[in-house]
Tab-separated table of C-alpha atoms in Angstrom:
chain	number	residue	atom	x	y	z
G	9	MET	CA	271.102	68.395	60.383
G	10	ASN	CA	273.349	66.853	57.764
G	11	TRP	CA	271.651	66.166	54.455
G	12	ASN	CA	273.165	64.366	51.512
G	13	PHE	CA	272.076	66.434	48.509
G	14	SER	CA	272.810	63.618	46.069
G	15	GLU	CA	270.530	61.302	48.031
G	16	ILE	CA	267.857	64.000	48.337
G	17	SER	CA	267.842	64.806	44.629
G	18	LYS	CA	267.598	61.116	43.692
G	19	SER	CA	264.740	60.742	46.144
G	20	PHE	CA	262.763	63.670	44.712
G	21	LEU	CA	263.308	62.451	41.151
G	22	LYS	CA	262.488	58.821	41.916
G	23	ASP	CA	259.247	59.715	43.696
G	24	ASP	CA	258.355	62.414	41.145
G	25	LYS	CA	258.077	64.982	43.944
G	26	GLY	CA	260.180	67.768	42.441
G	27	LYS	CA	257.194	70.110	42.263
G	28	LEU	CA	257.157	70.245	46.078
G	29	LEU	CA	260.373	72.270	45.897
G	30	VAL	CA	258.627	75.251	44.280
G	31	GLU	CA	255.536	75.146	46.452
G	32	GLY	CA	255.160	77.200	49.591
G	33	ASN	CA	253.462	80.128	51.297
G	34	PHE	CA	254.734	83.626	50.605
G	35	GLY	CA	254.254	87.025	52.204
G	36	MET	CA	255.952	90.420	52.078
G	37	GLU	CA	256.387	93.450	54.331
G	38	LYS	CA	257.687	96.681	52.842
G	39	GLU	CA	258.744	99.819	54.720
G	40	SER	CA	258.961	103.196	52.976
G	41	GLN	CA	259.390	106.770	54.151
G	42	ARG	CA	256.889	109.373	53.011
G	43	VAL	CA	258.703	112.387	51.530
G	44	THR	CA	257.926	115.701	49.928
G	45	SER	CA	258.705	116.428	46.285
G	46	SER	CA	262.036	117.929	47.419
G	47	GLY	CA	263.129	114.690	49.122
G	48	ASP	CA	262.555	115.935	52.656
G	49	LEU	CA	261.001	113.655	55.239
G	50	ALA	CA	257.247	114.279	55.408
G	51	LEU	CA	256.312	115.573	58.850
G	52	THR	CA	252.577	115.082	58.351
G	53	PHE	CA	250.481	112.552	60.263
G	54	HIS	CA	249.881	109.053	58.917
G	55	PRO	CA	247.020	109.614	56.425
G	56	ALA	CA	243.592	109.154	58.012
G	57	VAL	CA	242.382	107.365	54.874
G	58	PHE	CA	244.314	104.274	56.048
G	59	GLY	CA	242.391	104.115	59.332
G	60	ASP	CA	243.585	102.829	62.697
G	61	LYS	CA	247.217	101.692	62.477
G	62	ILE	CA	246.631	98.864	64.925
G	63	LYS	CA	243.549	97.526	63.147
G	64	ASN	CA	244.598	97.904	59.509
G	65	PRO	CA	246.329	94.597	58.588
G	66	ARG	CA	247.683	95.940	55.274
G	67	ILE	CA	248.893	99.508	55.882
G	68	THR	CA	250.398	100.724	59.141
G	69	THR	CA	253.564	102.460	60.370
G	70	ASP	CA	256.883	101.126	61.555
G	71	PHE	CA	259.119	103.245	63.816
G	72	SER	CA	258.179	106.687	62.577
G	73	GLU	CA	254.902	108.427	61.799
G	74	SER	CA	256.339	108.999	58.325
G	75	GLN	CA	257.434	105.378	57.820
G	76	ILE	CA	254.643	103.440	56.154
G	77	GLU	CA	254.651	99.665	56.403
G	78	MET	CA	252.786	97.593	53.801
G	79	ILE	CA	251.896	94.012	54.692
G	80	THR	CA	250.538	91.390	52.331
G	81	PRO	CA	248.496	88.345	53.318
G	82	THR	CA	249.998	84.931	52.607
G	83	PHE	CA	249.756	83.507	49.085
G	84	LYS	CA	250.606	80.209	47.441
G	85	SER	CA	252.797	81.751	44.749
G	86	ILE	CA	255.430	84.453	44.379
G	87	GLU	CA	253.509	86.018	41.500
G	88	GLU	CA	250.394	86.434	43.647
G	89	VAL	CA	252.198	88.032	46.577
G	90	TYR	CA	254.093	90.356	44.244
G	91	ALA	CA	250.833	91.477	42.611
G	92	GLU	CA	249.298	92.118	46.041
G	93	LEU	CA	252.283	94.183	47.190
G	94	ASP	CA	251.992	96.191	43.983
G	95	THR	CA	248.284	96.777	44.674
G	96	ILE	CA	248.949	97.929	48.251
G	97	ASN	CA	251.802	100.130	47.022
G	98	ILE	CA	249.442	101.884	44.587
G	99	GLU	CA	246.802	102.290	47.304
G	100	VAL	CA	249.396	103.944	49.542
G	101	GLU	CA	250.614	106.257	46.785
G	102	ASN	CA	247.071	107.378	46.056
G	103	GLY	CA	246.410	107.882	49.768
G	104	ILE	CA	249.417	110.123	50.517
G	105	GLY	CA	248.365	112.927	48.170
G	106	ASP	CA	251.226	115.093	46.932
G	107	GLU	CA	253.802	113.139	48.919
G	108	LEU	CA	256.014	110.384	47.475
G	109	LEU	CA	257.419	107.069	48.669
G	110	TRP	CA	261.184	107.214	49.154
G	111	PRO	CA	262.659	104.429	46.964
G	112	LEU	CA	265.849	103.790	48.966
G	113	SER	CA	266.594	102.019	52.235
G	114	MET	CA	268.803	104.775	53.633
G	115	PRO	CA	266.677	107.716	54.768
G	116	PRO	CA	265.903	110.897	52.786
G	117	ARG	CA	266.859	114.327	54.063
G	118	LEU	CA	266.153	114.166	57.782
G	119	PRO	CA	265.281	117.012	60.138
G	120	ASP	CA	267.017	117.425	63.488
G	121	GLU	CA	266.720	114.391	65.746
G	122	ASP	CA	264.104	116.048	67.968
G	123	ASN	CA	261.840	116.723	64.991
G	124	ILE	CA	261.723	113.176	63.639
G	125	PRO	CA	258.199	112.001	64.513
G	126	ILE	CA	257.851	108.691	66.356
G	127	ALA	CA	254.742	106.771	65.302
G	128	ARG	CA	251.658	107.652	67.291
G	129	PHE	CA	249.001	105.143	68.283
G	130	PRO	CA	245.525	105.292	69.830
G	131	ASP	CA	245.281	106.048	73.557
G	132	SER	CA	244.824	102.423	74.554
G	133	GLU	CA	246.909	99.933	76.506
G	134	ASP	CA	248.280	98.457	73.265
G	135	GLY	CA	248.843	101.899	71.762
G	136	LYS	CA	250.776	103.161	74.787
G	137	TYR	CA	252.895	100.007	74.823
G	138	MET	CA	253.809	100.406	71.148
G	139	GLU	CA	254.717	104.078	71.555
G	140	THR	CA	256.786	103.404	74.682
G	141	TYR	CA	258.725	100.680	72.867
G	142	ARG	CA	259.527	103.094	70.015
G	143	ASN	CA	260.520	105.805	72.484
G	144	GLY	CA	262.900	103.295	74.012
G	145	LEU	CA	264.450	102.540	70.612
G	146	ALA	CA	264.954	106.264	70.015
G	147	LEU	CA	266.528	106.669	73.434
G	148	ARG	CA	268.926	103.749	72.977
G	149	TYR	CA	269.959	104.032	69.327
G	150	GLY	CA	268.843	107.455	68.152
G	151	LYS	CA	265.949	108.158	65.810
G	152	LYS	CA	268.018	108.437	62.645
G	153	MET	CA	269.121	104.812	62.696
G	154	GLN	CA	265.495	103.728	63.074
G	155	MET	CA	264.567	105.587	59.878
G	156	ILE	CA	266.235	102.966	57.676
G	157	SER	CA	263.743	100.918	55.650
G	158	GLY	CA	263.724	97.569	53.885
G	159	ILE	CA	261.688	94.616	52.679
G	160	HIS	CA	260.975	91.462	54.662
G	161	TYR	CA	260.340	88.221	52.795
G	162	ASN	CA	258.188	85.665	54.624
G	163	PHE	CA	258.287	82.072	53.459
G	164	SER	CA	257.182	78.637	54.589
G	165	PHE	CA	257.523	75.279	52.908
G	166	SER	CA	254.297	73.595	51.851
G	167	GLU	CA	252.844	70.938	54.129
G	168	GLY	CA	253.452	68.432	51.345
G	169	MET	CA	257.156	69.308	51.271
G	170	VAL	CA	257.533	69.028	55.048
G	171	ASP	CA	255.591	65.748	55.170
G	172	TYR	CA	257.695	64.281	52.375
G	173	LEU	CA	261.002	65.229	54.012
G	174	TYR	CA	259.832	63.864	57.350
G	175	LYS	CA	258.675	60.607	55.807
G	176	ARG	CA	261.939	60.068	53.913
G	177	PHE	CA	264.477	61.503	56.368
G	178	GLY	CA	262.768	61.755	59.772
G	179	ASN	CA	264.187	58.420	60.954
G	180	GLY	CA	261.231	57.922	63.284
G	181	ASN	CA	261.971	61.052	65.325
G	182	ASP	CA	259.267	63.321	66.695
G	183	LYS	CA	257.802	65.321	63.789
G	184	ARG	CA	257.768	68.683	65.529
G	185	SER	CA	261.400	68.240	66.608
G	186	PHE	CA	262.301	67.311	63.039
G	187	ILE	CA	260.595	70.453	61.678
G	188	ASP	CA	262.309	72.701	64.240
G	189	GLU	CA	265.707	71.128	63.549
G	190	MET	CA	265.152	71.514	59.807
G	191	HIS	CA	264.412	75.246	60.113
G	192	PHE	CA	267.242	75.960	62.528
G	193	ALA	CA	269.678	74.146	60.215
G	194	LEU	CA	268.449	76.353	57.368
G	195	ALA	CA	268.857	79.468	59.520
G	196	ARG	CA	272.469	78.589	60.385
G	197	ASN	CA	273.351	78.241	56.719
G	198	PHE	CA	271.498	81.443	55.935
G	199	LEU	CA	273.767	83.192	58.454
G	200	ARG	CA	276.828	81.570	56.883
G	201	TYR	CA	275.989	82.529	53.303
G	202	ARG	CA	273.961	85.714	53.697
G	203	TRP	CA	276.941	87.706	52.502
G	204	MET	CA	276.007	86.460	49.025
G	205	LEU	CA	272.582	88.154	49.222
G	206	ILE	CA	274.203	91.357	50.482
G	207	TYR	CA	276.515	91.285	47.469
G	208	LEU	CA	273.843	90.470	44.885
G	209	PHE	CA	270.981	92.617	46.162
G	210	GLY	CA	272.578	95.319	48.332
G	211	ALA	CA	271.207	98.665	47.159
G	212	SER	CA	272.264	101.188	49.783
G	213	PRO	CA	275.841	102.270	49.014
G	214	TYR	CA	275.240	105.904	50.038
G	215	SER	CA	273.383	107.982	52.586
G	216	HIS	CA	272.330	111.612	52.864
G	217	HIS	CA	274.594	113.912	54.860
G	218	THR	CA	271.847	114.324	57.509
G	219	TYR	CA	272.599	110.688	58.440
G	220	TYR	CA	276.351	111.224	58.747
G	221	SER	CA	276.161	111.805	62.508
G	222	VAL	CA	275.325	108.105	62.929
G	223	ILE	CA	278.264	107.066	60.743
G	224	ASN	CA	280.692	109.469	62.414
G	225	ASN	CA	279.678	108.216	65.850
G	226	GLU	CA	280.416	104.645	64.771
G	227	ILE	CA	283.802	105.679	63.354
G	228	GLU	CA	284.640	107.278	66.718
G	229	ILE	CA	283.860	103.993	68.447
G	230	ILE	CA	286.127	102.156	65.992
G	231	GLN	CA	288.854	104.752	66.517
G	232	LYS	CA	288.857	104.127	70.257
G	233	CYS	CA	289.239	100.366	69.951
G	234	CYS	CA	291.174	99.995	66.686
G	235	GLN	CA	293.069	103.069	65.494
G	236	CYS	CA	294.666	101.188	62.596
G	237	CYS	CA	291.191	100.332	61.223
G	238	VAL	CA	290.071	103.940	60.808
G	239	ASP	CA	291.712	104.671	57.436
G	240	VAL	CA	290.233	101.488	56.014
G	241	ILE	CA	286.735	101.986	57.413
G	242	GLU	CA	286.559	105.568	56.159
G	243	ASN	CA	286.926	104.311	52.573
G	244	PHE	CA	283.636	102.402	52.729
G	245	ASN	CA	281.896	104.911	50.421
G	246	LYS	CA	284.007	103.680	47.500
G	247	TYR	CA	282.947	100.059	47.751
G	248	ALA	CA	279.784	99.669	49.879
G	249	THR	CA	276.906	97.491	48.747
G	250	SER	CA	274.585	97.946	51.736
G	251	LEU	CA	275.036	100.551	54.447
G	252	ARG	CA	271.658	99.435	55.758
G	253	VAL	CA	272.945	96.086	57.037
G	254	SER	CA	276.462	97.305	57.880
G	255	ARG	CA	277.690	98.512	61.241
G	256	PHE	CA	276.671	102.001	60.065
G	257	GLY	CA	273.083	100.852	59.621
G	258	TYR	CA	270.318	99.234	61.579
G	259	SER	CA	272.123	96.709	63.714
G	260	ASN	CA	272.481	96.485	67.464
G	261	ALA	CA	274.504	93.252	67.398
G	262	LEU	CA	277.842	95.027	67.763
G	263	LYS	CA	276.603	97.589	70.267
G	264	ASN	CA	275.578	95.009	72.842
G	265	LYS	CA	277.682	92.064	71.647
G	266	HIS	CA	274.916	89.523	72.099
G	267	SER	CA	275.251	86.376	70.048
G	268	ILE	CA	272.516	83.925	69.173
G	269	TYR	CA	273.714	81.091	66.975
G	270	PHE	CA	270.412	79.382	65.985
G	271	ASN	CA	271.798	76.024	67.103
G	272	SER	CA	268.450	74.862	68.537
G	273	LEU	CA	265.096	76.240	69.620
G	274	GLU	CA	265.999	75.569	73.248
G	275	GLU	CA	269.273	77.494	73.035
G	276	TYR	CA	267.673	80.299	70.999
G	277	SER	CA	264.845	80.694	73.504
G	278	GLU	CA	267.133	80.574	76.534
G	279	GLU	CA	269.549	83.180	75.151
G	280	LEU	CA	266.810	85.534	73.969
G	281	ARG	CA	264.975	85.381	77.303
G	282	LYS	CA	268.260	86.032	79.081
G	283	LEU	CA	268.786	89.205	77.028
G	284	MET	CA	265.266	90.373	77.848
G	285	ALA	CA	265.800	89.727	81.575
G	286	THR	CA	269.342	91.097	82.044
G	287	LYS	CA	269.821	94.703	83.104
G	288	ASN	CA	271.982	96.899	80.896
G	289	THR	CA	273.956	99.482	82.854
G	290	GLU	CA	273.747	102.166	80.164
G	291	TYR	CA	270.023	101.719	79.499
G	292	SER	CA	269.163	101.462	83.183
G	293	LYS	CA	270.835	104.833	83.825
G	294	LEU	CA	268.483	106.388	81.276
G	295	GLY	CA	265.601	105.451	83.532
G	296	VAL	CA	262.225	103.964	82.726
G	297	TYR	CA	260.210	107.048	83.709
G	298	LYS	CA	260.916	110.721	83.205
G	299	ASN	CA	258.710	113.567	84.423
G	300	GLY	CA	255.961	111.086	85.173
G	301	SER	CA	255.968	109.501	81.690
G	302	GLN	CA	257.329	106.100	80.714
G	303	ILE	CA	260.224	106.523	78.272
G	304	GLN	CA	261.164	102.875	77.664
G	305	LEU	CA	259.660	99.509	78.533
G	306	ASN	CA	262.543	98.576	80.859
G	307	GLY	CA	266.293	98.972	81.311
G	308	ASN	CA	267.224	95.510	80.068
G	309	ILE	CA	269.535	94.618	77.176
G	310	LEU	CA	266.411	94.096	75.056
G	311	GLN	CA	263.101	95.757	75.884
G	312	LYS	CA	261.364	92.868	74.111
G	313	GLU	CA	262.275	90.183	71.573
G	314	ASN	CA	261.577	92.400	68.529
G	315	GLU	CA	264.576	94.525	69.491
G	316	PHE	CA	266.931	91.663	68.689
G	317	TYR	CA	268.119	92.452	65.187
G	318	SER	CA	268.831	89.425	63.033
G	319	SER	CA	269.001	88.993	59.275
G	320	ILE	CA	266.646	86.017	59.619
G	321	ARG	CA	263.906	85.142	62.092
G	322	LEU	CA	262.101	81.860	62.669
G	323	LYS	CA	258.445	82.466	63.498
G	324	GLN	CA	255.118	80.913	64.410
G	325	ASN	CA	251.598	82.296	64.091
G	326	THR	CA	250.570	83.866	67.390
G	327	ASN	CA	247.342	83.626	69.332
G	328	GLU	CA	245.895	86.509	71.326
G	329	GLY	CA	248.143	87.423	74.247
G	330	GLU	CA	251.125	85.441	72.943
G	331	THR	CA	254.525	86.777	72.009
G	332	GLN	CA	256.443	85.295	69.091
G	333	LEU	CA	258.755	83.522	71.508
G	334	ASP	CA	255.810	82.061	73.433
G	335	ALA	CA	254.357	80.734	70.183
G	336	LEU	CA	257.678	79.242	69.067
G	337	GLU	CA	258.156	77.457	72.394
G	338	LYS	CA	254.613	76.055	72.366
G	339	ARG	CA	254.214	75.031	68.726
G	340	GLY	CA	257.624	75.223	67.059
G	341	VAL	CA	258.699	76.920	63.825
G	342	LYS	CA	256.072	77.668	61.190
G	343	TYR	CA	257.788	80.060	58.778
G	344	ILE	CA	260.919	82.071	57.995
G	345	GLU	CA	261.336	85.843	57.811
G	346	VAL	CA	264.256	87.138	55.719
G	347	ARG	CA	265.152	90.657	56.867
G	348	ILE	CA	268.275	91.434	54.865
G	349	LEU	CA	266.796	92.912	51.669
G	350	ASP	CA	267.339	96.542	50.708
G	351	LEU	CA	264.761	98.495	48.771
G	352	ASN	CA	265.790	98.337	45.113
G	353	PRO	CA	265.120	101.762	43.515
G	354	PHE	CA	265.106	100.212	40.035
G	355	GLU	CA	261.965	98.218	40.874
G	356	LYS	CA	258.650	100.005	41.408
G	357	VAL	CA	257.756	98.033	44.555
G	358	GLY	CA	261.339	97.686	45.794
G	359	LEU	CA	262.170	94.203	44.511
G	360	SER	CA	261.545	91.995	41.483
G	361	ILE	CA	259.844	88.639	40.960
G	362	ASP	CA	263.192	87.232	39.783
G	363	GLU	CA	264.791	88.317	43.054
G	364	MET	CA	262.065	86.495	44.976
G	365	ASN	CA	262.467	83.361	42.856
G	366	PHE	CA	266.217	83.412	43.441
G	367	LEU	CA	265.541	83.646	47.169
G	368	GLN	CA	263.517	80.447	46.943
G	369	VAL	CA	266.486	78.665	45.326
G	370	PHE	CA	268.789	80.154	47.977
G	371	MET	CA	266.547	79.019	50.856
G	372	LEU	CA	266.493	75.450	49.505
G	373	PHE	CA	270.279	75.568	49.148
G	374	CYS	CA	270.501	76.648	52.802
G	375	LEU	CA	268.161	73.810	53.783
G	376	PHE	CA	270.000	71.025	51.938
G	377	GLU	CA	273.571	72.165	52.592
G	378	GLN	CA	275.335	70.505	55.523
G	379	SER	CA	274.664	72.591	58.628
G	380	ASP	CA	276.843	71.897	61.646
G	381	ILE	CA	276.455	73.688	64.957
G	382	ILE	CA	277.879	77.226	64.926
G	383	THR	CA	280.759	77.867	67.316
G	384	GLU	CA	281.844	81.193	68.772
G	385	ASP	CA	284.814	81.378	66.389
G	386	GLU	CA	282.713	80.587	63.342
G	387	HIS	CA	280.088	83.112	64.401
G	388	ALA	CA	282.754	85.826	64.510
G	389	ARG	CA	283.856	84.889	60.971
G	390	ILE	CA	280.254	84.832	59.761
G	391	ASN	CA	279.681	88.360	61.076
G	392	LEU	CA	282.975	89.591	59.646
G	393	ASN	CA	282.018	88.368	56.166
G	394	HIS	CA	278.654	90.097	56.521
G	395	HIS	CA	280.268	93.457	57.269
G	396	LEU	CA	283.098	93.048	54.758
G	397	VAL	CA	280.639	92.548	51.906
G	398	ALA	CA	278.278	95.257	53.153
G	399	LEU	CA	281.074	97.868	53.222
G	400	TYR	CA	283.549	96.552	50.601
G	401	GLY	CA	281.563	94.201	48.376
G	402	ARG	CA	282.393	96.124	45.185
G	403	LYS	CA	286.125	96.086	45.898
G	404	GLU	CA	288.184	94.054	43.444
G	405	ASN	CA	289.684	90.866	44.911
G	406	LEU	CA	287.891	91.177	48.255
G	407	MET	CA	288.949	88.352	50.576
G	408	LEU	CA	286.489	86.649	52.938
G	409	GLN	CA	286.867	84.339	55.932
G	410	LYS	CA	286.444	80.617	55.333
G	411	TYR	CA	284.694	78.926	58.235
G	412	ASN	CA	287.253	76.166	58.524
G	413	LYS	CA	290.013	78.820	58.880
G	414	GLY	CA	291.899	80.653	56.189
G	415	THR	CA	290.644	83.116	53.580
G	416	ILE	CA	289.152	82.938	50.097
G	417	GLY	CA	288.309	85.456	47.401
G	418	LEU	CA	284.673	86.525	47.140
G	419	LYS	CA	284.524	85.516	43.477
G	420	SER	CA	286.114	82.103	44.060
G	421	TRP	CA	283.802	81.284	46.942
G	422	GLY	CA	280.840	82.682	45.049
G	423	LYS	CA	281.625	80.395	42.121
G	424	GLU	CA	281.609	77.361	44.437
G	425	ILE	CA	278.274	78.374	45.947
G	426	PHE	CA	276.680	79.023	42.565
G	427	GLU	CA	277.598	75.527	41.413
G	428	ARG	CA	275.465	74.193	44.263
G	429	LEU	CA	272.713	76.735	43.615
G	430	LYS	CA	272.592	75.539	40.007
G	431	ASN	CA	272.146	71.956	41.227
G	432	VAL	CA	269.167	73.034	43.331
G	433	ALA	CA	267.715	75.075	40.442
G	434	GLU	CA	268.026	72.092	38.087
G	435	LEU	CA	266.116	69.926	40.544
G	436	MET	CA	263.398	72.588	40.839
G	437	ASP	CA	263.131	72.908	37.049
G	438	LYS	CA	262.843	69.146	36.601
G	439	GLY	CA	259.930	69.266	39.003
G	440	THR	CA	258.125	71.938	36.998
G	441	GLY	CA	259.166	70.978	33.468
G	442	ASP	CA	260.754	74.316	32.537
G	443	ASP	CA	264.094	76.118	32.974
G	444	LYS	CA	262.953	79.200	34.895
G	445	TYR	CA	265.073	78.703	38.007
G	446	CYS	CA	268.249	77.813	36.118
G	447	LYS	CA	267.890	80.976	34.037
G	448	ILE	CA	267.426	83.101	37.166
G	449	VAL	CA	270.497	81.577	38.832
G	450	GLU	CA	272.528	82.114	35.648
G	451	GLU	CA	271.555	85.795	35.561
G	452	GLU	CA	272.601	86.307	39.183
G	453	TYR	CA	275.848	84.414	38.568
G	454	LYS	CA	276.876	87.083	36.043
G	455	LYS	CA	277.040	89.614	38.883
G	456	LEU	CA	280.022	87.802	40.377
G	457	PHE	CA	282.235	88.861	37.474
G	458	ASP	CA	280.462	92.016	36.274
G	459	ILE	CA	279.832	94.427	39.133
G	460	SER	CA	278.064	96.844	36.763
G	461	LEU	CA	275.044	94.540	37.160
G	462	LEU	CA	274.899	95.020	40.945
G	463	PRO	CA	272.186	97.423	42.176
G	464	SER	CA	274.772	99.155	44.377
G	465	GLU	CA	277.095	99.739	41.422
G	466	ARG	CA	274.208	100.852	39.181
G	467	ILE	CA	273.298	103.487	41.775
G	468	HIS	CA	276.920	104.628	41.938
G	469	ARG	CA	277.288	104.879	38.155
G	470	GLU	CA	273.981	106.648	37.573
G	471	MET	CA	274.786	109.243	40.196
G	472	GLU	CA	278.181	109.843	38.577
G	473	GLU	CA	276.868	109.943	35.007
G	474	ASN	CA	274.015	112.323	35.893
G	475	ASN	CA	276.147	114.351	38.286
G	476	GLU	CA	273.511	113.712	40.960
G	477	ASN	CA	273.796	113.636	44.718
G	478	PHE	CA	271.980	111.123	46.927
G	479	LEU	CA	268.932	113.352	47.362
G	480	GLU	CA	268.578	114.099	43.655
G	481	PHE	CA	268.899	110.443	42.703
G	482	GLY	CA	266.353	109.309	45.270
G	483	THR	CA	263.855	112.024	44.407
G	484	ARG	CA	264.092	111.249	40.689
G	485	TYR	CA	263.317	107.589	41.301
G	486	ALA	CA	260.564	108.418	43.772
G	487	ILE	CA	258.852	110.320	40.959
G	488	ASN	CA	259.695	107.719	38.276
G	489	ASN	CA	258.375	104.818	40.375
G	490	SER	CA	255.158	106.574	41.346
G	491	GLN	CA	252.042	104.802	40.098
G	492	LYS	CA	249.519	107.330	41.418
G	493	ASN	CA	245.997	107.260	40.049
G	494	ILE	CA	246.388	103.839	38.394
G	495	ILE	CA	242.958	102.242	38.300
G	496	ARG	CA	242.934	98.464	38.354
G	497	LYS	CA	240.289	96.380	36.632
G	498	THR	CA	238.560	93.921	38.912
């Protein structure tokens, strides 16, 4: 989908529809590890006060018994969803007793692999399925990698916004096809420019030494295929912004080398189903059953679609018995899930309202920017930029890959992108009659030329100034961020 932003902006202004740009539906999902006051992973069961994990729509677990997941309903404003996440966060803190919520994406001090508790579910068909899937993840990738946490940002455009775009730019095409194409075009640009979010919001430059086995294993793989890369890759701890989304974090894209380009719903569906139906030699050798118990769902490249790690997902509300992919194929794209955000230890719930507002500007930029089909070569460059910024984003004069060949400095490219972000923010502000979005974009722009403002650099400097290690820093913020026993007025 190729938009003309000049034409779009004139259209919104002429029709006095600028307010549609700030409308939408918003939801959040936050993962956090429960820890003891010493920063050790809590080995206790998921607190009974939260009830059945399958039935509680607000508080459940992710991979591990110790990994709480908080889920908000959908709201019409960022402020409302933020307030709800804060409320759930406080409820969780009050429900875990003397334990704390770990404020960082990279895990706390972990026990031996065998002692990391996989989430347990009721002895039902659904419960067994969910446990088997998690056992399969542990078998394939190791438990430590699965202990990484983050925040997922769910967003959909308002019906008014979609209807307006279709009316003005649909050219008589089928509405559902137009909506799908619109979202897939956005997703392609999100992939292209996600390195910017990793730079601005990455907050996982370090890990605890109990996680080093995962990193060392990855370095061994690199050593086997690219000996000359080893010296460079081992210097990541000087410059990293986000280990979480790097090749040392939660990503299976490199391990299995599967590529999905988001070029269309048909292509996306076909490729994902192929991955779920194709046997993987390594996983098949592990077996599906051991000593009479099922240890993974199957021996395929992906046990199910959730195992495909992507920094963005396009989703549809599901009916009973449907998978996400079934729902997408039947009814098309409904909303977007951004999965690239680290927990920010400097914010009590892991992110700020300003960060969420910037994301809204960024998503509109991704929607209105020209979005050609992604080729294999461009996809490789996109992924390289992702990992360069994740591991070396704080390095002076870092060079990135331009998608039409050649290289460009991070700051130079960032400046170009921010000019377009400012244009989007101005259009949003004209629609609301204030300057909120322009101010937010201006604040983020400062990070391009002052790395001391980056969360990753702030973590680095605080640890140095306080002579703290990773565990001490994380524990201090776990205590500082705790809002236990806060009573809210109704």
